[in-house]
Coordinates of C-alpha atoms in Angstrom, one line a residue:
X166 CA 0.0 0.0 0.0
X167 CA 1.1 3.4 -0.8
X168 CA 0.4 6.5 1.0
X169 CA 1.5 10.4 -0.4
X170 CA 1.9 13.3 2.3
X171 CA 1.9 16.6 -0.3
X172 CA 1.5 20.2 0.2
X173 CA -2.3 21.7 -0.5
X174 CA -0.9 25.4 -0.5
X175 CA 2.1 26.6 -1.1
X176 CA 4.8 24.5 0.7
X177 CA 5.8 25.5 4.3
X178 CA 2.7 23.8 4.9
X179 CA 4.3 21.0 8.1
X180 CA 4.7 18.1 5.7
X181 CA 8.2 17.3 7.7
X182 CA 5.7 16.5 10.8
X183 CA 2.8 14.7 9.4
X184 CA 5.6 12.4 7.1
X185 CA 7.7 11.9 10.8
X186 CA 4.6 10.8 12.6
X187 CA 3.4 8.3 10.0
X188 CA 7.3 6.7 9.0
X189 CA 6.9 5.2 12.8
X190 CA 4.1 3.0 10.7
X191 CA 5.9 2.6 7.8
X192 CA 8.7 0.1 5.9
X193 CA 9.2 2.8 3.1
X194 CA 9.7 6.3 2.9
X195 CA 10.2 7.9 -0.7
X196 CA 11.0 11.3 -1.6
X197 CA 10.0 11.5 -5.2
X198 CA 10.7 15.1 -6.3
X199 CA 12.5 18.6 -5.9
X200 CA 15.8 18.8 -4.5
X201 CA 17.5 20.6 -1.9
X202 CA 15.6 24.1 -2.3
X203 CA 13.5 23.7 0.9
X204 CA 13.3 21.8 3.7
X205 CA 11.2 20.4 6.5
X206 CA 11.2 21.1 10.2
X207 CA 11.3 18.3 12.4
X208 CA 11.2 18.1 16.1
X209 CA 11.7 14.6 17.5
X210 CA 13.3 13.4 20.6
X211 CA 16.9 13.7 19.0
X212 CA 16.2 17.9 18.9
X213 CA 14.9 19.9 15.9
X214 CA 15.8 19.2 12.6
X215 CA 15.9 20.8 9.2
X216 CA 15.6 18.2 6.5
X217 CA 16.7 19.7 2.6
X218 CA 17.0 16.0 0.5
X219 CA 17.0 13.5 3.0
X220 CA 13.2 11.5 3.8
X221 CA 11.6 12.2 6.5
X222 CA 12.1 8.4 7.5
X223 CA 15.8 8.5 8.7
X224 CA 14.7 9.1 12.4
X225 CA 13.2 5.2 12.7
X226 CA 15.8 2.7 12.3
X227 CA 13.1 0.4 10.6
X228 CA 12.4 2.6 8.0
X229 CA 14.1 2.2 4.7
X230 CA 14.3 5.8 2.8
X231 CA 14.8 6.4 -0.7
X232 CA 15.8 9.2 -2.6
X233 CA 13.7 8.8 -5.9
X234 CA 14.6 8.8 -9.9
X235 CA 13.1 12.0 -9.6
X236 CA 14.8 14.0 -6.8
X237 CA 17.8 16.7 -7.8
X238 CA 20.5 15.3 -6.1
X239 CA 23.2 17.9 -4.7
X240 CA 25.1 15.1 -3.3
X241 CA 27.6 17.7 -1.2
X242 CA 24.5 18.7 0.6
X243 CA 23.1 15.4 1.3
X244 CA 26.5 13.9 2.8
X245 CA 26.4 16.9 4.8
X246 CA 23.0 16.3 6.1
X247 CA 23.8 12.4 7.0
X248 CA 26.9 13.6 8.8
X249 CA 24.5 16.7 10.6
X250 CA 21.9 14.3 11.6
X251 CA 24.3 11.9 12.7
X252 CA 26.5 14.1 15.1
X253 CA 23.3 14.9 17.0
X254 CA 22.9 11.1 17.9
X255 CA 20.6 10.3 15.4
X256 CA 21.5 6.6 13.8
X257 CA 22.9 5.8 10.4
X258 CA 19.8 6.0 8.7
X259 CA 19.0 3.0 6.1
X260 CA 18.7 5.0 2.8
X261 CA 19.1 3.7 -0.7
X262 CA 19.9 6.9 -3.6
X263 CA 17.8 5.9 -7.0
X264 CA 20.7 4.9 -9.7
X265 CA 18.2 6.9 -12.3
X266 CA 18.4 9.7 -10.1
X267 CA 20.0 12.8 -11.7
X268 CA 22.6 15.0 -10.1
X269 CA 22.5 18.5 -9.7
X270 CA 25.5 19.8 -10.3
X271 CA 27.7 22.7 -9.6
X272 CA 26.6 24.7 -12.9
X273 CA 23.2 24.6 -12.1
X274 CA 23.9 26.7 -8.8
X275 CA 25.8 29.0 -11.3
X276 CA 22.8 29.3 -13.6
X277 CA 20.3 29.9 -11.3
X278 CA 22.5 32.5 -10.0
X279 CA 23.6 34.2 -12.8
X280 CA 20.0 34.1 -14.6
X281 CA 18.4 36.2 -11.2
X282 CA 21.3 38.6 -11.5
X283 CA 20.2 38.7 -15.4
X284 CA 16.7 39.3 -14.4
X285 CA 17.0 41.9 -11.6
X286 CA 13.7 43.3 -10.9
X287 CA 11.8 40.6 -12.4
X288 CA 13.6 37.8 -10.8
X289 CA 11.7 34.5 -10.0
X290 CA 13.4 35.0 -6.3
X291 CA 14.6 31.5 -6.3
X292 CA 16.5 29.8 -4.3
X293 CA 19.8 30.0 -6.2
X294 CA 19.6 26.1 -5.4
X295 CA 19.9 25.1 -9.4
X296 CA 16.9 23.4 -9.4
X297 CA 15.6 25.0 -13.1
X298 CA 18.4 24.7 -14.6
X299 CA 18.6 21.2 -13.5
X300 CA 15.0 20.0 -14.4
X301 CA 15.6 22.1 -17.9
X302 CA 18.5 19.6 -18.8
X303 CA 16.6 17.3 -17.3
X304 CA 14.2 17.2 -20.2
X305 CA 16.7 18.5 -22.5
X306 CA 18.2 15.0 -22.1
X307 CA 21.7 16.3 -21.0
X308 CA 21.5 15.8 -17.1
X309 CA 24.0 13.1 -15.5
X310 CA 22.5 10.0 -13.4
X311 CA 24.1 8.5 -10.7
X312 CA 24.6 5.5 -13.1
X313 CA 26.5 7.3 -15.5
X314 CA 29.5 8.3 -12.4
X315 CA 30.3 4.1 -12.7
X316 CA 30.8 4.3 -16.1
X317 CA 34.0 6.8 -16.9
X318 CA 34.0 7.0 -20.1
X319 CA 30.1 7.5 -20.7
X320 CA 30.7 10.1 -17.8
X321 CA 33.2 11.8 -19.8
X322 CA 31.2 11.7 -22.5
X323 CA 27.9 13.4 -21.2
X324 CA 29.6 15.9 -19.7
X325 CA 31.9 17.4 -22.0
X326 CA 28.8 17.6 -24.2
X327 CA 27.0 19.4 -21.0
X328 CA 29.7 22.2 -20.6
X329 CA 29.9 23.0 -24.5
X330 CA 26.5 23.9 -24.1
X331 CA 26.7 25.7 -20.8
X332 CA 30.3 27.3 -22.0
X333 CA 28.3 29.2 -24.8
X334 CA 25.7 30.4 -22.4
X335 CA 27.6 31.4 -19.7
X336 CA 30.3 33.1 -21.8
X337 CA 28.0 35.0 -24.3
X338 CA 24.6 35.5 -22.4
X339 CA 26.0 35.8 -18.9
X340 CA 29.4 37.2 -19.4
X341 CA 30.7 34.5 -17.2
X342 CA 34.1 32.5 -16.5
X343 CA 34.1 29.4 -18.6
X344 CA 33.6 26.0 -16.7
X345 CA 36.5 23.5 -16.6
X346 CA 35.8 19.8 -17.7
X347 CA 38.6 17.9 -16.2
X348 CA 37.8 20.0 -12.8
X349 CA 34.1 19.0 -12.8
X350 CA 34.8 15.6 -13.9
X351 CA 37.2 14.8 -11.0
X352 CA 34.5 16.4 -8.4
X353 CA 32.1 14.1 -9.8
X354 CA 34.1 11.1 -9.3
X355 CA 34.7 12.4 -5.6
X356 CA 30.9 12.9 -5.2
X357 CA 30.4 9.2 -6.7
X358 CA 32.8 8.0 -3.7
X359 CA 30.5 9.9 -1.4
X360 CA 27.6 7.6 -2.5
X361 CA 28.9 4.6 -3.6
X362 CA 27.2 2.6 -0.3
X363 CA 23.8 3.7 -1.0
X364 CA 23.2 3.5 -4.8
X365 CA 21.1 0.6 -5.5
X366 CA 17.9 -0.4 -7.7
X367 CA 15.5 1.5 -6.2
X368 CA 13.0 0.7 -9.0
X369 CA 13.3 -3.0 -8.2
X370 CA 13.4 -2.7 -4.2
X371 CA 10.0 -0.5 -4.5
X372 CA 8.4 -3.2 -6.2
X373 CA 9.7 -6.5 -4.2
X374 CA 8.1 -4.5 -0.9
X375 CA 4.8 -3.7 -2.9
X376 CA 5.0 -7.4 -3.4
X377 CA 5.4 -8.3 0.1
X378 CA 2.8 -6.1 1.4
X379 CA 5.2 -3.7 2.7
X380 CA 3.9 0.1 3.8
X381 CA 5.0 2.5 1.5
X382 CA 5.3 6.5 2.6
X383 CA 5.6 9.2 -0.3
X384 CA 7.0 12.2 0.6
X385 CA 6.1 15.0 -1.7
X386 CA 8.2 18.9 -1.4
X387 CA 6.2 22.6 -1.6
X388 CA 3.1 22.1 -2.5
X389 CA 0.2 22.0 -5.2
X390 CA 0.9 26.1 -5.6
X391 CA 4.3 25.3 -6.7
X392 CA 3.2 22.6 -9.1
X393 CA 4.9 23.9 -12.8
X394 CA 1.5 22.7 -14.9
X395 CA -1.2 23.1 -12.3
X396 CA 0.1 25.8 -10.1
X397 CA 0.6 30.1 -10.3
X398 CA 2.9 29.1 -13.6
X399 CA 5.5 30.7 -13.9
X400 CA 6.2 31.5 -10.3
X401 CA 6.1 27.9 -9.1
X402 CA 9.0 25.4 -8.7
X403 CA 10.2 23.2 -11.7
X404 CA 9.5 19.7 -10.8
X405 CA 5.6 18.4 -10.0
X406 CA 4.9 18.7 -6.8
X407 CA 1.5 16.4 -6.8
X408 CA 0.9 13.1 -5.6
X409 CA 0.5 11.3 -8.9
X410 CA 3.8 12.5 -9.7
X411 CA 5.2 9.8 -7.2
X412 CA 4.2 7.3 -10.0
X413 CA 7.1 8.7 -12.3
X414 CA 9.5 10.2 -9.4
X415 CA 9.3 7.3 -6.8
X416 CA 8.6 4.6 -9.6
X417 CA 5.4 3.5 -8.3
X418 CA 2.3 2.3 -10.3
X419 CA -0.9 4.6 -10.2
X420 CA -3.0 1.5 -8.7
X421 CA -0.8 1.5 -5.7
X422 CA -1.6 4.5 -4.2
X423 CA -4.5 4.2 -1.8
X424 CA -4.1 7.3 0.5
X425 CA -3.3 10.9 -0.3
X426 CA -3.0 12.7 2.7
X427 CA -2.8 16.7 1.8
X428 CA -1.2 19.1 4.5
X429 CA -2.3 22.5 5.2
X430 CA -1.6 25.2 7.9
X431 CA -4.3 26.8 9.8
X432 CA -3.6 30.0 8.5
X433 CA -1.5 30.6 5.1
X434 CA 2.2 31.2 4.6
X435 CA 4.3 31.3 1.6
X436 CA 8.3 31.8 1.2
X437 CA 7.8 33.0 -2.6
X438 CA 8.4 36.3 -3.7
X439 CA 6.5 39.5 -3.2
X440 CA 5.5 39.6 -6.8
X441 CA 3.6 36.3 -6.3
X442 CA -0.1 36.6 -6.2
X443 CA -1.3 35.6 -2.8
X444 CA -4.6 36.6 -2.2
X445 CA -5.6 36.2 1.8
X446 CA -2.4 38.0 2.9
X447 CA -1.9 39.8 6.0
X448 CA 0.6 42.7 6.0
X449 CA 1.9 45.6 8.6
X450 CA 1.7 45.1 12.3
X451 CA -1.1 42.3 12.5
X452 CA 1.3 40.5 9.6
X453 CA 3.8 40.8 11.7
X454 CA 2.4 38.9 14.9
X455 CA 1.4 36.1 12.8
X456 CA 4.9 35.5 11.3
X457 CA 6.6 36.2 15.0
X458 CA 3.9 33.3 16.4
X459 CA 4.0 31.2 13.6
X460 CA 5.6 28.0 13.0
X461 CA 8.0 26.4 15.7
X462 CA 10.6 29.6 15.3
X463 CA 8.4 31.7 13.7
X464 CA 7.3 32.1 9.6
X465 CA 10.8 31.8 8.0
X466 CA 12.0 29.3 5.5
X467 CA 13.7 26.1 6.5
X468 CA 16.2 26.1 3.9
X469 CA 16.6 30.1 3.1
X470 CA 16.1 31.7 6.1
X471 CA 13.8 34.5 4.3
X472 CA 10.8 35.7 6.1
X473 CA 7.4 33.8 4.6
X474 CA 4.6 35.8 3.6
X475 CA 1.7 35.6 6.0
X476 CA -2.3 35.6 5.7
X477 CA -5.7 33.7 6.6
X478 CA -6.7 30.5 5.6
X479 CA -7.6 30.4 1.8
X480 CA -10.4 28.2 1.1
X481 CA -10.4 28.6 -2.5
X482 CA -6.8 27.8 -3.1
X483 CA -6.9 25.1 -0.3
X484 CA -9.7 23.7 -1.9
X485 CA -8.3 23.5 -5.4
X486 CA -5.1 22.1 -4.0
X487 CA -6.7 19.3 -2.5
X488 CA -8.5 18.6 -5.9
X489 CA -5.3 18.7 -8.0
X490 CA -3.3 16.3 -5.1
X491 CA -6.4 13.8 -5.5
X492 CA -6.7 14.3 -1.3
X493 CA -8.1 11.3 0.7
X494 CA -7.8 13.3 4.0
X495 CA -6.2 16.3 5.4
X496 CA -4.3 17.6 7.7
X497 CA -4.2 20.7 9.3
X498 CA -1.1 21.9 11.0
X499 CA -0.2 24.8 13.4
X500 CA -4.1 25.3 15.1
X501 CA -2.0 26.4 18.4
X502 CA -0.4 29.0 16.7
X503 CA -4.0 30.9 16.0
X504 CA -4.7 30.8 20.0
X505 CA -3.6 34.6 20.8
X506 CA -6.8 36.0 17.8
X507 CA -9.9 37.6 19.3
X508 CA -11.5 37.2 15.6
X509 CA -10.0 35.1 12.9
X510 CA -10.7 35.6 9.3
X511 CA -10.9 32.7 6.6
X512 CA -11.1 33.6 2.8
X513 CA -13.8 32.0 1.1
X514 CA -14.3 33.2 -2.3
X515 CA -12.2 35.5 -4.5
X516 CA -13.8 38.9 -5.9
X517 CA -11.8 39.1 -9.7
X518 CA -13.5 42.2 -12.0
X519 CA -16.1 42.2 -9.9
X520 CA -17.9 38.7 -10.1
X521 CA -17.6 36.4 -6.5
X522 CA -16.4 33.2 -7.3
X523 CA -14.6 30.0 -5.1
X524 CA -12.8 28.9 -8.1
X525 CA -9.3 29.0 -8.2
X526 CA -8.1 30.7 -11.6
X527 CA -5.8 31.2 -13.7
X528 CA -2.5 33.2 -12.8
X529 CA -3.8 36.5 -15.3
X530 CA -6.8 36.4 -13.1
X531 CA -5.2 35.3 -9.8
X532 CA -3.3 38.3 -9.9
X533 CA -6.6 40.8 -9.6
X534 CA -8.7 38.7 -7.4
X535 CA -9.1 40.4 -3.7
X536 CA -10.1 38.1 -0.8
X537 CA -14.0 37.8 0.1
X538 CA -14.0 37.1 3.9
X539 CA -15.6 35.1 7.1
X540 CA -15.1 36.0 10.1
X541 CA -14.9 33.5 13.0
X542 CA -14.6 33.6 16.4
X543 CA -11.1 33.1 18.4
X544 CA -10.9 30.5 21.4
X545 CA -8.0 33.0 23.3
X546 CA -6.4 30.2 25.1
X547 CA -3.6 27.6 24.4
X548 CA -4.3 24.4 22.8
X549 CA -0.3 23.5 22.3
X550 CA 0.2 19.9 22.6
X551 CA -3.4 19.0 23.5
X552 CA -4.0 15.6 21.5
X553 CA -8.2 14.6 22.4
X554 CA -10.1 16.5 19.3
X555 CA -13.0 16.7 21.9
X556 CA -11.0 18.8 24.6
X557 CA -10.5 22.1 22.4
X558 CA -12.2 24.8 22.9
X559 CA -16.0 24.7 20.8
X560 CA -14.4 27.5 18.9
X561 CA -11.2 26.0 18.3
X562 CA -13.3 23.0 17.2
X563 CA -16.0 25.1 15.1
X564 CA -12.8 26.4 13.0
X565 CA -11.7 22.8 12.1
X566 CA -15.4 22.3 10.8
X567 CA -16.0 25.2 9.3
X568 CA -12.5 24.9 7.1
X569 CA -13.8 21.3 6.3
X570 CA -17.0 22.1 4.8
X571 CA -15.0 25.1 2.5
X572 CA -12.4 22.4 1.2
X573 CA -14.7 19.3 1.1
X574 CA -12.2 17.2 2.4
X575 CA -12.5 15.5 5.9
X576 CA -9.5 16.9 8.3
X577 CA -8.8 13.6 10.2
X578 CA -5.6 15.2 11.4
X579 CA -5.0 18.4 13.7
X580 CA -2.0 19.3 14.7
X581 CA -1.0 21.3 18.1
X582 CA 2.4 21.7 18.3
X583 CA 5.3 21.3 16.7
X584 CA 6.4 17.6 18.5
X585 CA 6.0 14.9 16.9
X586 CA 3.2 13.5 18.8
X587 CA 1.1 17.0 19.8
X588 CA -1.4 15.7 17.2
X589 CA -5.5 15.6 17.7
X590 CA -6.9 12.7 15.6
X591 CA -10.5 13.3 15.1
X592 CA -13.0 11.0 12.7
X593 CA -15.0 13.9 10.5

């Protein structure tokens, strides 16, 4: 049986949580997509823990995680993540890397880089991670896989052909250094050291443990904003951050996955750009108390650091979000966080050129649409860390309810506190 744990918003949403608490159930956890570009916060009994590339899985020593054909693999970054996660006690995970997996490489980073200096003002604000320019070759067919590092002289081969192409962009559209072959061709064979103990046939082990009847946990990045075809194109991410993705990027078939568990906070946050449309949000002083409370550490990003845009809950984006993911259940993280709100405001329909409507649009439209809100009442107490549905406040618990019937998806999860275990399970 498979399971998927993906974003309904636009990441940040608390996946690293909800995938932590369900590993301890699991034989398999997969992460099928995106690279190291943003991260999940998890706080277990080893401490707190920001996760970039590596599954959410490596906590339980039962668990064996995979990094899918269809991660971005900065392999400097994930070594450095075992070697983090180790120092701090935790134990040497079980992890097998895809051999179809490609790696991101050290140009990519460049690229990304030297294409938001190109851009200025109407930058993307990415991550400078390398993650389009390493889904472009990707599809362009001239990305490396960790298969090709065993094989020198294909190696060779691919890349040489890589950095004539790159050489005559970097040179003549950037204005850049020319790369070196025999430099990147010796770090590669360095990085393929790095990994040599956990490259294996993912493909195959996937489908032996399907065939034993073995639990499988997919563990999706961002969320169904971000998604290149189906989110706020162009200012999304460039790999697919839905469920049914996990059929390509953690080579699983569509008829195994039984349970798609979608993730959304309580209020909305977003680490994207200021240029991105996002319709509920909350600015000035008021903004500012939300992102202060917000989160475990408050609304910044796991992997960059930058403040996240704040606002209400969105219904209408929520809602299509759970659509597009295919959503069995939700579950909705960070309800403590709301506990200091007299009122508390939840967007339910969009006003775009002066028509009322709770579909989500298109991004032309998405950028003119203005928030239609309901106003709720506030419980003004603590709930952190209280784990009986039944024992919140009637207005704490009136929220839940009212954010279910807006989405249409039963929240069979509510989360009230960052720990692995401050979770409410409640049966809709």
């Amino acid at each position: 049986m498979v399971k998927a744990i993906v974003g309904a918003n636009w990441g940040d949403e608390g996946k690293g949580k909800i995938t932590d608490m369900l590993a301890e159930t699991s034989d398999v956890v997969i992460r099928f997509q995106g690279g190291a570009n943003a991260g999940h916060t998890i706080i277990n009994d080893y401490g707190r823990f920001a996760l970039h590339i590596l599954p959410s899985g490596i906590f339980y020593p039962h668990v064996t995680n995979i990094i899918g054909n269809g991660v971005a693999l900065d392999v400097v970054k994930l070594v450095e993540e075992l070697k983090s996660i180790t120092d701090q006690g935790v134990p040497a995970p079980k992890l097998i890397i895809s051999e179809r997996a490609q790696l991101l490489m050290p140009y990519h980073v460049l690229q990304d880089s030297y294409e938001e200096e190109r851009l200025g003002g109407k930058a993307f604000g990415s991550t400078k991670s390398g993650i389009a320019p390493f889904y472009s070759d990707k599809y362009a067919k001239i990305g490396i896989q960790v298969c090709d590092l065993f094989d020198e002289e294909r190696l060779r081969d691919r890349l040489t052909r890589a950095v004539e192409l790159k050489n005559v962009m970097f040179r003549h559209l950037y204005h850049k250094p020319a790369l070196d072959v025999e430099a990147l061709f010796q770090q590669l064979l360095e990085c393929r050291e790095m990994i040599r103990p956990y490259v294996g046939d993912a493909v195959t082990f996937v489908h032996e443990a399907l065939a034993q009847g073995k639990t499988i946990l997919l563990e999706g990045q961002l969320g169904s904003m971000k998604d290149p075809d189906l989110g706020i194109f162009p200012m999304t991410t460039s790999s697919h951050t839905l469920a049914g993705f996990g059929c390509v990027g953690a080579a699983v078939p569509p008829t195994a996955i039984k349970d798609v568990i979608c993730v959304t906070k309580s209020y909305s946050s977003s680490v994207g750009s200021n240029t991105e449309p996002f319709v509920s949000e909350v600015t000035g002083e008021e903004g500012d108390e939300l992102r202060r409370r917000g989160g475990d550490k408050g609304e910044f990003g796991a992997t960059t650091g930058r403040p996240r845009r704040v606002g209400w809950f969105d219904a209408v984006a929520t809602k299509y979000g759970c659509v597009v993911q295919g959503a069995t259940q939700v579950a909705l993280t960070c309800l403590d966080v709301l506990g200091y709100l007299d009122e508390i405001k939840v967007c339910v329909g969009y006003e775009i050129d002066g028509q009322v409507t709770d579909r989500f649009p298109t991004t032309p439209s998405l950028m003119r649409a203005k928030p239609v809100f309901e106003t709720l009442p506030g419980w003004k107490s603590d709930v952190r860390g209280i784990t009986d549905f039944e024992a919140l406040p009637e207005q704490a618990k009136n929220y839940v309810k009212f954010l279910e019937s807006h989405i249409g998806v039963p929240i069979t999860i509510v989360s009230t506190g960052p720990k692995r275990h401050e979770i409410a399970l409640r049966q809709p």
